[in-house]
Coordinates of C-alpha atoms in Angstrom, one line a residue:
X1 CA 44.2 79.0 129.0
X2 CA 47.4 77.7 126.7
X3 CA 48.2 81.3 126.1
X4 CA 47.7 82.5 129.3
X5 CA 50.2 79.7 130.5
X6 CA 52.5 80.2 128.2
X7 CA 52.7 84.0 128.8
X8 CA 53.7 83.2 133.1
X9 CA 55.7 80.3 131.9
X10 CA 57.6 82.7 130.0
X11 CA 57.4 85.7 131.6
X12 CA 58.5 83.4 135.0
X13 CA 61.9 82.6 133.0
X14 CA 62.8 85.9 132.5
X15 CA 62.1 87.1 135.4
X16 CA 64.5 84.5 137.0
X17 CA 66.9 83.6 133.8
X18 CA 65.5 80.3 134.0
X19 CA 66.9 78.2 131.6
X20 CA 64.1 78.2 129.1
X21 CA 66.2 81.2 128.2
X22 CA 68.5 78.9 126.4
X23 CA 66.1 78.6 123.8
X24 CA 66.6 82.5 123.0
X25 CA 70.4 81.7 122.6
X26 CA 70.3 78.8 120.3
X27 CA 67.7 80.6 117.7
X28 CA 69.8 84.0 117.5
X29 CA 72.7 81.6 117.1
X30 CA 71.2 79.4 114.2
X31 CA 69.6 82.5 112.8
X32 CA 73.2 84.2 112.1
X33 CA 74.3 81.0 111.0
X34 CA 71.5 80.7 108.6
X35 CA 72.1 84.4 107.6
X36 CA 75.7 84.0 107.0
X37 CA 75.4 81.1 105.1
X38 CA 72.7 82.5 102.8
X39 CA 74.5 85.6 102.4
X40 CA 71.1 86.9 101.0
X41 CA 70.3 90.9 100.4
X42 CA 66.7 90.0 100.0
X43 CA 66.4 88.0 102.7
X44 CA 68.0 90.9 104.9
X45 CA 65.8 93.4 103.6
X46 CA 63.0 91.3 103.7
X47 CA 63.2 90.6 107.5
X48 CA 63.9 94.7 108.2
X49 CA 60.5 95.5 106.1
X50 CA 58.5 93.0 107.9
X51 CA 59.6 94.3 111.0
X52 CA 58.5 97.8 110.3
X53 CA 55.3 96.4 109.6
X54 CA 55.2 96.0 113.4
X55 CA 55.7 99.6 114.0
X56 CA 52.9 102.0 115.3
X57 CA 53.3 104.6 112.0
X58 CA 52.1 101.6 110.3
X59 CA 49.6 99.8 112.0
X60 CA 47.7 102.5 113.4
X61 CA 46.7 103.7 110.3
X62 CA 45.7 100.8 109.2
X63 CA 44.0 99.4 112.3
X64 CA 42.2 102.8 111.8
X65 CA 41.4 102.5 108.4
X66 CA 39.9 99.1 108.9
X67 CA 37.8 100.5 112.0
X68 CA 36.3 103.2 109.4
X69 CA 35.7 100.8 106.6
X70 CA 33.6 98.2 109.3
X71 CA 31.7 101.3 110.6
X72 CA 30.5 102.2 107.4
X73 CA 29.7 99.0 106.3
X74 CA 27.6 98.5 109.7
X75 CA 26.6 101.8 108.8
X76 CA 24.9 100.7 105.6
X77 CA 24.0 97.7 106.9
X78 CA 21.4 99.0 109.5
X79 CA 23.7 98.1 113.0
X80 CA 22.2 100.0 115.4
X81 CA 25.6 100.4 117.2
X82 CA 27.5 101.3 113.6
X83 CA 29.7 104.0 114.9
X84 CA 31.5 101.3 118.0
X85 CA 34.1 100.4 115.9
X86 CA 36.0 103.9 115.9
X87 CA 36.4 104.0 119.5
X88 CA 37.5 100.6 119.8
X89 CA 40.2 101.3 117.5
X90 CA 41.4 104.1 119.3
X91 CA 41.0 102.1 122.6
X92 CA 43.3 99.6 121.2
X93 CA 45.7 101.8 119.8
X94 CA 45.7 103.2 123.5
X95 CA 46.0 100.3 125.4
X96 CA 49.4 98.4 123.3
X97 CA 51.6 101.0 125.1
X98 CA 49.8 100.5 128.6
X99 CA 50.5 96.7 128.1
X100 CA 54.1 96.6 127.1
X101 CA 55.4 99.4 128.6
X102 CA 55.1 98.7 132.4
X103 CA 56.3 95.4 131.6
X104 CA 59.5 96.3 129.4
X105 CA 60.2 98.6 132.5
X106 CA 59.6 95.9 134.9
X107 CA 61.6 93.1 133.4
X108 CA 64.5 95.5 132.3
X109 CA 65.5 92.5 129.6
X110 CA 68.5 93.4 128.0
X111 CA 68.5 92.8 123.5
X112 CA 70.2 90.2 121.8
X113 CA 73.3 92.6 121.7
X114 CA 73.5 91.9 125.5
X115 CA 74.6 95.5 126.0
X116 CA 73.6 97.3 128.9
X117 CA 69.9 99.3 129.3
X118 CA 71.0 102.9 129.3
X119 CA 68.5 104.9 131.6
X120 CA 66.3 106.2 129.2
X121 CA 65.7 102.3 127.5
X122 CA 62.7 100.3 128.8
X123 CA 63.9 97.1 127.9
X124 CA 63.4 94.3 125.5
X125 CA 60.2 92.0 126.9
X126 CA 58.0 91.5 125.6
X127 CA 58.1 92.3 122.1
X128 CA 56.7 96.2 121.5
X129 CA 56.6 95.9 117.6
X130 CA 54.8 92.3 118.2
X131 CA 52.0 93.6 120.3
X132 CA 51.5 96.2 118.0
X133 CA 51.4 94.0 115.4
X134 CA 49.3 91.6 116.9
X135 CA 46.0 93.8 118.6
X136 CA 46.4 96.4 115.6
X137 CA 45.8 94.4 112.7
X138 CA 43.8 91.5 115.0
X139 CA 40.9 93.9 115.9
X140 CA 40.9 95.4 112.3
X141 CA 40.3 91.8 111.5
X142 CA 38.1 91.0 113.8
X143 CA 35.6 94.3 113.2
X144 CA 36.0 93.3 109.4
X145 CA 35.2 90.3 109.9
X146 CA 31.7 91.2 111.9
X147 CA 30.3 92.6 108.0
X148 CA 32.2 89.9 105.9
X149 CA 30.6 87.1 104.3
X150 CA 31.2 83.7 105.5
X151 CA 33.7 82.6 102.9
X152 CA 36.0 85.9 103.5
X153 CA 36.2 85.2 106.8
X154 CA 38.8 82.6 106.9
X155 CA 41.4 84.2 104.2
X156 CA 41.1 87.0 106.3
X157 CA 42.2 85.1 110.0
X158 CA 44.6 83.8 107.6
X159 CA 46.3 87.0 106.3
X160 CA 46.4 88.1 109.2
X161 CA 48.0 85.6 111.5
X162 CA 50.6 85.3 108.2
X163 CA 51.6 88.9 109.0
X164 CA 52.0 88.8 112.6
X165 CA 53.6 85.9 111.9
X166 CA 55.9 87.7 109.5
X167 CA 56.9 90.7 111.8
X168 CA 57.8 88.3 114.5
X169 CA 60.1 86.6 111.8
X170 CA 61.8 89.7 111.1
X171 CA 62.3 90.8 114.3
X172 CA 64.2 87.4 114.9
X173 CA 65.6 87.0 111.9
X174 CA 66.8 90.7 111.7
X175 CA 68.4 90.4 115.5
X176 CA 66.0 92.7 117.0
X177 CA 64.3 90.3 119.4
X178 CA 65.0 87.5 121.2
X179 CA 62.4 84.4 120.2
X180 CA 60.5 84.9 123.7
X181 CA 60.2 88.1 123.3
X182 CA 58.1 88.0 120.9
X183 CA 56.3 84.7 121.8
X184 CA 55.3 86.5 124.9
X185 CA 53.7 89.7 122.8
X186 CA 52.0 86.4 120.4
X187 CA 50.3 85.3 123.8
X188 CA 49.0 89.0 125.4
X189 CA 47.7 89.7 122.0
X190 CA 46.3 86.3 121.6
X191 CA 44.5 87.0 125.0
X192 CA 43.3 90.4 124.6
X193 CA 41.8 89.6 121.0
X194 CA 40.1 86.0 122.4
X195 CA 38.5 88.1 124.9
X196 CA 37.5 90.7 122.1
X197 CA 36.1 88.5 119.8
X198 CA 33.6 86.8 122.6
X199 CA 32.5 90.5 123.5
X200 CA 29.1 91.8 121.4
X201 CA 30.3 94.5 120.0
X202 CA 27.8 95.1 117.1
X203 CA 24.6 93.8 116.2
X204 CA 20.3 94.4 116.1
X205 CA 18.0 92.3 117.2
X206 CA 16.8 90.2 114.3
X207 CA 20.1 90.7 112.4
X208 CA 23.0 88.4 111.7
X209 CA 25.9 90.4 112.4
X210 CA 27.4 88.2 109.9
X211 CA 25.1 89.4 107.2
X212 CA 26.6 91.9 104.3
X213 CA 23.9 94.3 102.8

């Protein structure tokens, strides 16, 4: 629900240029003055690499990857459903552009930059590299999580949020995004993974889906 209202409250501002859009202004500011003041290469590069972590060519592959490694180990394990992750993967990798697309279209938000959309651009909101981000390497957690043991499960929701976390750093800090651009792609992903995680997607009956071989 806190996601979900976040996402209209946000979404709403934009829409309007409501001045919760003031926000957006005062983080790019303090993030060039940050910048400037540090004067620091690593920092720079730091923020460009984490935002190419948000980039399909990356997290495809790796959402992929992780789909493979939980259908074998469901595989081995006796899941009568083993082979579900695949196709949920490539569902997911699917369904990112069908949720930011039609929206960067609709909303028509012009970058930090402030330049004008030229007619091929879709626009800035929400956040393309942070919805990538966010569903690609969320569902490889969450099917990786159905075969870990208990203990892995939390350093794994950890690394994970860390890194989608990161990417929406360096999109910020690299002056790719505005902040609510990418808070916006936090909340949809948020959503769609919620929903995923309450959805059976594995299991037998007698077997704890939770269970490693």
């Amino acid at each position: 629900m806190v996601l979900g209202l976040v996402l209209v409250l946000v979404s709403w501002q934009v829409a309007v240029d409501g001045p919760l859009l003031e926000l957006d202004r005062w983080t790019r500011h303090a993030a060039q003055e940050i910048r400037h003041g540090l004067h620091s290469t690593l920092l720079n590069h730091l923020g460009k690499a984490f935002s190419d972590l948000g980039g399909g060519p990356v997290v495809v592959p790796v959402l992929l990857l992780g789909a493979s490694v939980a259908a074998w180990r469901e595989s081995r394990a006796g899941f009568a459903r083993w082979w579900l992750p695949i196709p949920v993967a490539v569902l997911t990798a699917g369904l990112i552009p069908l949720l930011v697309v039609p929206a960067k279209a609709w909303f028509a938000r012009p970058g930090p930059f402030g330049l004008p959309l030229a007619a091929d651009q879709w626009g800035w909101y929400p956040s393309g590299h942070t919805a990538t981000a966010t569903l690609g390497y969320g569902v490889a957690a969450l099917l990786l999580a159905r075969t870990a043991a208990p203990r892995a499960r939390r350093p794994l929701a950890a690394g994970t949020a860390l890194l989608v976390a990161g990417v929406g750093f360096g999109l910020v800090w690299s002056d790719y995004h505005w902040l609510l651009d990418v808070v916006a792609s936090w909340c949809l992903g948020g959503l769609v993974l919620w929903a995923l995680a309450r959805w059976p997607l594995t299991g037998r009956p007698g077997k704890d889906p939770g269970s490693t071989p």
